[in-house]
Amino acid sequence: MELDIKDLHVATVDGKEIVKGVNLKVKSGEFHVIMGPNGSGKTTLAKAIMGHPGFKITKGNIFVDGKSITSLTPDKRAKLGLFLQFQNPVEIEGVGFVNFLRAARESITDNTVDIKQFMGEVRSYTEKLAITNGIVGRTLNHGFSGGEKKKGEILQMAVLRPAISILDEPDSGLDIDAIKVVASNVNDIMKDHGMGAIVITHYSRILSYMKPQRVHVMHDGKIVAEGGKELILKLEKDGYESVIKDKE
Ligand SMILES: Nc1ncnc2c1ncn2[C@@H]1O[C@H](COP(=O)(O)OP(=O)(O)OP(=O)(O)O)[C@@H](O)[C@H]1O
Ligand SMILES: [Mg+2]
């Protein structure tokens, strides 16, 4: 899959422009990182890619393999192979986690799922992700700790096998061991299924375990700097001001 974002402008439904002309191209198998100060529009960009109803595209386009997806509903975009891990996963009252996973897989693949085989698959991923406390047997995200929610979303990603995933701060709120586990699982899914990934993060820690091809820095709704891993080191050393000033 090739995701091609062209001059994308995104506003809230009541007209406040947040993303102000983003260009970004990501292919399956590639690993991109988006960094940027709080409030620069990273989450809004991610939500717009998935078709979140709280935002509208006011200019530009999002293409998947050359076709515009901007009129597609989020479920259609998921069916094409896009996946978003939310910065703040929501609790869904009354929906069992395993049933949710199964329904999502059935909807995306248009195939019924053999429950026994599926449970085996889920179990193997929960082991790999070191998911404990029986969360898969519980209501989705209800009472999950912050880290459990994040790992739960990685489990969802593993089960759905998207072509390109957007991970919005997969490392926030995770303990030191959990960051390693999450990074290595994302790496494995990329390797085994050729998944592409856009990881939004504030910290370089997760990048000790994952090797990005390209780093993009967002500021005030635009990408203001791009580079390789060395850009992250520069940001850590000199702060965002340095790259924002370079641009202005
Ligand atoms: N529905 C909304 N209505 C009004 N303003 C909004 C709405 N959604 C987002 N914003 C604003 O848009 C800006 C960008 O928000 P966004 O969540 O995309 O930032 P971010 O780069 O993900 O920040 P962080 O690093 O803190 O997660 C913020 O100033 C935010 O308050
Ligand atoms: Mg955000």
Tab-separated table of C-alpha atoms and ligand atoms in Angstrom:
chain	number	residue	atom	x	y	z
A	1	MET	CA	0.000	0.000	0.000
A	2	GLU	CA	1.044	3.556	-0.631
A	3	LEU	CA	-0.457	6.314	1.495
A	4	ASP	CA	0.032	9.693	-0.123
A	5	ILE	CA	-1.028	12.824	1.734
A	6	LYS	CA	-1.011	15.922	-0.444
A	7	ASP	CA	-1.245	19.512	0.823
A	8	LEU	CA	-3.679	18.375	3.511
A	9	HIS	CA	-5.605	21.031	5.420
A	10	VAL	CA	-7.826	19.846	8.271
A	11	ALA	CA	-10.287	21.876	10.336
A	12	THR	CA	-12.654	21.108	13.185
A	13	VAL	CA	-16.306	20.859	12.197
A	14	ASP	CA	-16.805	24.423	13.421
A	15	GLY	CA	-14.074	25.696	11.136
A	16	LYS	CA	-10.880	26.013	13.199
A	17	GLU	CA	-7.958	25.087	10.929
A	18	ILE	CA	-5.476	22.782	12.676
A	19	VAL	CA	-3.525	20.982	9.939
A	20	LYS	CA	-2.253	23.542	7.447
A	21	GLY	CA	-0.789	21.853	4.405
A	22	VAL	CA	0.896	18.520	5.152
A	23	ASN	CA	2.641	16.397	2.529
A	24	LEU	CA	3.603	12.874	3.544
A	25	LYS	CA	4.146	9.658	1.625
A	26	VAL	CA	4.353	6.296	3.401
A	27	LYS	CA	4.558	2.825	1.877
A	28	SER	CA	4.013	-0.618	3.395
A	29	GLY	CA	7.177	-1.800	5.096
A	30	GLU	CA	8.414	1.733	5.793
A	31	PHE	CA	8.783	3.224	9.256
A	32	HIS	CA	8.169	6.951	9.714
A	33	VAL	CA	8.238	9.015	12.886
A	34	ILE	CA	6.310	12.218	13.533
A	35	MET	CA	7.465	14.420	16.392
A	36	GLY	CA	6.470	17.944	17.332
A	37	PRO	CA	5.451	20.141	20.243
A	38	ASN	CA	2.157	19.624	22.095
A	39	GLY	CA	-0.735	21.002	20.102
A	40	SER	CA	1.094	21.033	16.755
A	41	GLY	CA	-1.596	18.918	15.058
A	42	LYS	CA	-0.149	15.384	15.093
A	43	THR	CA	-3.226	13.665	16.539
A	44	THR	CA	-5.533	15.712	14.309
A	45	LEU	CA	-3.545	14.600	11.253
A	46	ALA	CA	-3.801	10.964	12.389
A	47	LYS	CA	-7.546	11.241	12.992
A	48	ALA	CA	-8.090	12.926	9.619
A	49	ILE	CA	-6.279	10.072	7.871
A	50	MET	CA	-8.704	7.619	9.496
A	51	GLY	CA	-11.768	9.776	8.705
A	52	HIS	CA	-12.668	10.911	12.215
A	53	PRO	CA	-16.082	12.657	12.030
A	54	GLY	CA	-14.929	15.516	14.286
A	55	PHE	CA	-12.774	16.989	11.506
A	56	LYS	CA	-13.146	17.994	7.881
A	57	ILE	CA	-10.663	18.278	5.082
A	58	THR	CA	-10.758	21.802	3.723
A	59	LYS	CA	-8.031	21.430	1.106
A	60	GLY	CA	-5.729	18.772	-0.298
A	61	ASN	CA	-6.210	15.037	-0.506
A	62	ILE	CA	-5.356	11.628	0.931
A	63	PHE	CA	-4.640	8.899	-1.587
A	64	VAL	CA	-4.295	5.170	-1.046
A	65	ASP	CA	-2.669	3.503	-4.038
A	66	GLY	CA	-3.559	6.489	-6.173
A	67	LYS	CA	-7.250	6.681	-5.188
A	68	SER	CA	-8.656	9.406	-2.977
A	69	ILE	CA	-10.055	8.065	0.305
A	70	THR	CA	-11.388	11.333	1.695
A	71	SER	CA	-15.039	10.453	1.069
A	72	LEU	CA	-14.708	6.999	2.692
A	73	THR	CA	-16.038	6.261	6.200
A	74	PRO	CA	-13.527	5.069	8.849
A	75	ASP	CA	-14.617	1.420	8.508
A	76	LYS	CA	-13.957	1.511	4.745
A	77	ARG	CA	-10.504	2.974	5.379
A	78	ALA	CA	-9.846	0.190	7.905
A	79	LYS	CA	-10.902	-2.346	5.299
A	80	LEU	CA	-8.357	-0.897	2.901
A	81	GLY	CA	-5.711	-1.659	5.538
A	82	LEU	CA	-5.314	1.526	7.576
A	83	PHE	CA	-5.192	1.350	11.366
A	84	LEU	CA	-4.971	3.998	14.070
A	85	GLN	CA	-3.805	3.389	17.578
A	86	PHE	CA	-5.418	6.124	19.651
A	87	GLN	CA	-3.446	8.376	21.981
A	88	ASN	CA	-6.314	7.976	24.457
A	89	PRO	CA	-8.183	4.716	23.827
A	90	VAL	CA	-11.852	4.911	24.797
A	91	GLU	CA	-13.669	2.544	27.124
A	92	ILE	CA	-16.480	0.689	25.448
A	93	GLU	CA	-19.038	-0.342	28.026
A	94	GLY	CA	-20.479	-3.810	27.640
A	95	VAL	CA	-18.259	-5.008	24.774
A	96	GLY	CA	-15.986	-7.941	25.590
A	97	PHE	CA	-12.423	-7.494	24.361
A	98	VAL	CA	-12.199	-10.824	22.522
A	99	ASN	CA	-15.620	-10.342	20.916
A	100	PHE	CA	-14.563	-6.902	19.824
A	101	LEU	CA	-11.369	-8.260	18.258
A	102	ARG	CA	-13.265	-11.021	16.516
A	103	ALA	CA	-15.940	-8.668	15.160
A	104	ALA	CA	-13.256	-6.281	13.898
A	105	ARG	CA	-11.370	-9.086	12.166
A	106	GLU	CA	-14.566	-10.453	10.584
A	107	SER	CA	-15.602	-7.035	9.385
A	108	ILE	CA	-12.206	-6.257	7.873
A	109	THR	CA	-11.655	-9.606	6.187
A	110	ASP	CA	-15.318	-10.314	5.262
A	111	ASN	CA	-14.719	-13.799	6.618
A	112	THR	CA	-16.145	-15.625	9.599
A	113	VAL	CA	-13.580	-16.434	12.235
A	114	ASP	CA	-13.125	-19.869	13.756
A	115	ILE	CA	-13.318	-19.016	17.438
A	116	LYS	CA	-10.977	-21.764	18.635
A	117	GLN	CA	-8.270	-20.902	16.154
A	118	PHE	CA	-8.771	-17.223	16.848
A	119	MET	CA	-8.446	-17.694	20.605
A	120	GLY	CA	-5.155	-19.503	20.010
A	121	GLU	CA	-3.929	-16.595	17.932
A	122	VAL	CA	-5.014	-14.051	20.552
A	123	ARG	CA	-3.321	-16.080	23.267
A	124	SER	CA	-0.032	-16.204	21.385
A	125	TYR	CA	-0.072	-12.423	21.002
A	126	THR	CA	-1.000	-11.817	24.651
A	127	GLU	CA	2.014	-13.914	25.603
A	128	LYS	CA	4.295	-12.009	23.250
A	129	LEU	CA	2.975	-8.712	24.561
A	130	ALA	CA	3.218	-9.860	28.186
A	131	ILE	CA	-0.420	-8.900	28.689
A	132	THR	CA	-1.475	-10.034	32.124
A	133	ASN	CA	-4.402	-9.691	34.531
A	134	GLY	CA	-6.780	-11.387	32.115
A	135	ILE	CA	-7.631	-8.193	30.284
A	136	VAL	CA	-8.675	-10.006	27.119
A	137	GLY	CA	-11.491	-11.612	29.087
A	138	ARG	CA	-12.776	-8.219	30.224
A	139	THR	CA	-14.863	-5.412	28.789
A	140	LEU	CA	-12.885	-3.402	26.233
A	141	ASN	CA	-10.653	-0.857	27.950
A	142	HIS	CA	-12.951	-0.761	31.001
A	143	GLY	CA	-10.771	-0.195	34.024
A	144	PHE	CA	-7.644	-1.012	32.008
A	145	SER	CA	-4.528	0.750	33.245
A	146	GLY	CA	-2.888	3.206	30.849
A	147	GLY	CA	-0.264	0.679	29.782
A	148	GLU	CA	-2.830	-2.107	29.421
A	149	LYS	CA	-4.849	0.064	27.037
A	150	LYS	CA	-1.767	0.716	24.908
A	151	LYS	CA	-0.835	-2.943	24.791
A	152	GLY	CA	-4.467	-3.786	24.060
A	153	GLU	CA	-4.300	-1.598	20.961
A	154	ILE	CA	-1.100	-3.294	19.817
A	155	LEU	CA	-2.904	-6.619	20.243
A	156	GLN	CA	-5.723	-5.253	18.094
A	157	MET	CA	-3.185	-4.223	15.459
A	158	ALA	CA	-1.544	-7.664	15.535
A	159	VAL	CA	-4.895	-9.355	14.987
A	160	LEU	CA	-6.049	-7.003	12.204
A	161	ARG	CA	-2.743	-7.013	10.285
A	162	PRO	CA	-3.094	-3.587	8.678
A	163	ALA	CA	-1.003	-2.539	5.695
A	164	ILE	CA	-0.140	0.792	7.322
A	165	SER	CA	-0.616	1.671	10.999
A	166	ILE	CA	-0.537	5.039	12.672
A	167	LEU	CA	0.540	4.743	16.292
A	168	ASP	CA	-0.229	7.844	18.340
A	169	GLU	CA	2.186	7.894	21.266
A	170	PRO	CA	2.377	4.115	21.723
A	171	ASP	CA	5.090	4.737	24.330
A	172	SER	CA	3.319	7.218	26.580
A	173	GLY	CA	2.544	5.813	29.992
A	174	LEU	CA	4.419	2.576	29.387
A	175	ASP	CA	6.956	1.276	31.877
A	176	ILE	CA	10.542	0.644	30.740
A	177	ASP	CA	10.003	-3.058	30.047
A	178	ALA	CA	6.679	-2.463	28.318
A	179	ILE	CA	8.240	0.015	25.857
A	180	LYS	CA	10.713	-2.664	24.812
A	181	VAL	CA	7.959	-5.267	24.449
A	182	VAL	CA	5.726	-2.959	22.419
A	183	ALA	CA	8.583	-1.879	20.128
A	184	SER	CA	9.680	-5.434	19.443
A	185	ASN	CA	6.106	-6.514	18.692
A	186	VAL	CA	5.630	-3.636	16.264
A	187	ASN	CA	8.954	-4.570	14.633
A	188	ASP	CA	7.854	-8.203	14.325
A	189	ILE	CA	4.504	-7.301	12.769
A	190	MET	CA	6.309	-5.052	10.289
A	191	LYS	CA	8.755	-7.808	9.429
A	192	ASP	CA	6.229	-10.667	9.279
A	193	HIS	CA	3.428	-8.864	7.443
A	194	GLY	CA	5.261	-6.037	5.672
A	195	MET	CA	3.284	-3.476	7.648
A	196	GLY	CA	4.219	0.179	7.324
A	197	ALA	CA	4.093	2.402	10.397
A	198	ILE	CA	3.820	6.060	11.303
A	199	VAL	CA	4.775	6.453	14.947
A	200	ILE	CA	3.921	9.714	16.705
A	201	THR	CA	6.126	10.165	19.740
A	202	HIS	CA	7.704	12.725	22.072
A	203	TYR	CA	10.551	10.522	23.195
A	204	SER	CA	13.613	8.987	21.622
A	205	ARG	CA	13.493	5.998	23.953
A	206	ILE	CA	11.264	3.830	21.744
A	207	LEU	CA	13.587	4.680	18.850
A	208	SER	CA	16.435	2.808	20.515
A	209	TYR	CA	14.474	-0.301	19.623
A	210	MET	CA	12.988	0.803	16.300
A	211	LYS	CA	14.813	2.236	13.317
A	212	PRO	CA	12.927	4.949	11.441
A	213	GLN	CA	13.607	5.633	7.766
A	214	ARG	CA	12.324	9.155	8.051
A	215	VAL	CA	11.570	11.626	10.834
A	216	HIS	CA	9.065	14.451	10.283
A	217	VAL	CA	8.690	17.378	12.665
A	218	MET	CA	5.322	19.117	12.905
A	219	HIS	CA	4.804	22.646	14.137
A	220	ASP	CA	1.638	24.719	13.895
A	221	GLY	CA	-0.058	22.300	11.507
A	222	LYS	CA	2.846	21.966	9.095
A	223	ILE	CA	5.863	19.721	8.650
A	224	VAL	CA	8.769	22.071	9.310
A	225	ALA	CA	11.705	19.656	9.275
A	226	GLU	CA	12.487	16.221	7.883
A	227	GLY	CA	15.471	13.974	8.157
A	228	GLY	CA	16.886	10.723	9.442
A	229	LYS	CA	17.558	9.575	12.975
A	230	GLU	CA	20.096	12.356	13.455
A	231	LEU	CA	17.213	14.842	13.514
A	232	ILE	CA	15.951	13.278	16.744
A	233	LEU	CA	19.366	13.725	18.337
A	234	LYS	CA	19.418	17.362	17.241
A	235	LEU	CA	15.951	17.891	18.743
A	236	GLU	CA	17.010	16.293	22.021
A	237	LYS	CA	20.070	18.513	22.159
A	238	ASP	CA	18.723	21.837	20.950
A	239	GLY	CA	14.928	21.591	21.364
A	240	TYR	CA	12.187	22.285	18.834
A	241	GLU	CA	13.071	25.976	18.649
A	242	SER	CA	16.211	25.095	16.698
A	243	VAL	CA	14.434	23.397	13.792
A	244	ILE	CA	11.492	25.815	13.823
A	245	LYS	CA	13.874	28.800	13.670
A	246	ASP	CA	15.902	27.166	10.891
A	247	LYS	CA	12.708	27.105	8.853
A	248	GLU	CA	11.571	30.665	9.530
B	1	LIG	N1	-12.223	19.496	18.347
B	1	LIG	C1	-11.377	20.515	18.553
B	1	LIG	N2	-11.842	21.775	18.756
B	1	LIG	C2	-10.984	22.809	18.940
B	1	LIG	N3	-9.647	22.687	18.944
B	1	LIG	C3	-9.149	21.452	18.749
B	1	LIG	C4	-9.963	20.300	18.539
B	1	LIG	N4	-9.180	19.227	18.360
B	1	LIG	C5	-7.921	19.672	18.475
B	1	LIG	N5	-7.891	21.006	18.703
B	1	LIG	C6	-6.706	21.832	18.901
B	1	LIG	O1	-5.826	21.632	17.815
B	1	LIG	C7	-4.469	21.679	18.251
B	1	LIG	C8	-3.751	20.418	17.824
B	1	LIG	O2	-4.236	19.322	18.572
B	1	LIG	P1	-3.624	17.856	18.413
B	1	LIG	O3	-4.332	16.974	19.363
B	1	LIG	O4	-3.658	17.484	16.979
B	1	LIG	O5	-2.118	18.109	18.864
B	1	LIG	P2	-0.905	17.086	19.049
B	1	LIG	O6	0.191	17.554	18.151
B	1	LIG	O7	-1.378	15.697	18.899
B	1	LIG	O8	-0.465	17.399	20.571
B	1	LIG	P3	0.086	16.404	21.732
B	1	LIG	O9	1.544	16.229	21.461
B	1	LIG	O10	-0.152	17.198	22.975
B	1	LIG	O11	-0.704	15.142	21.676
B	1	LIG	C9	-4.525	21.886	19.767
B	1	LIG	O12	-4.332	23.248	20.051
B	1	LIG	C10	-5.923	21.442	20.133
B	1	LIG	O13	-6.428	22.108	21.281
B	2	MG	MG	-1.559	14.134	20.180
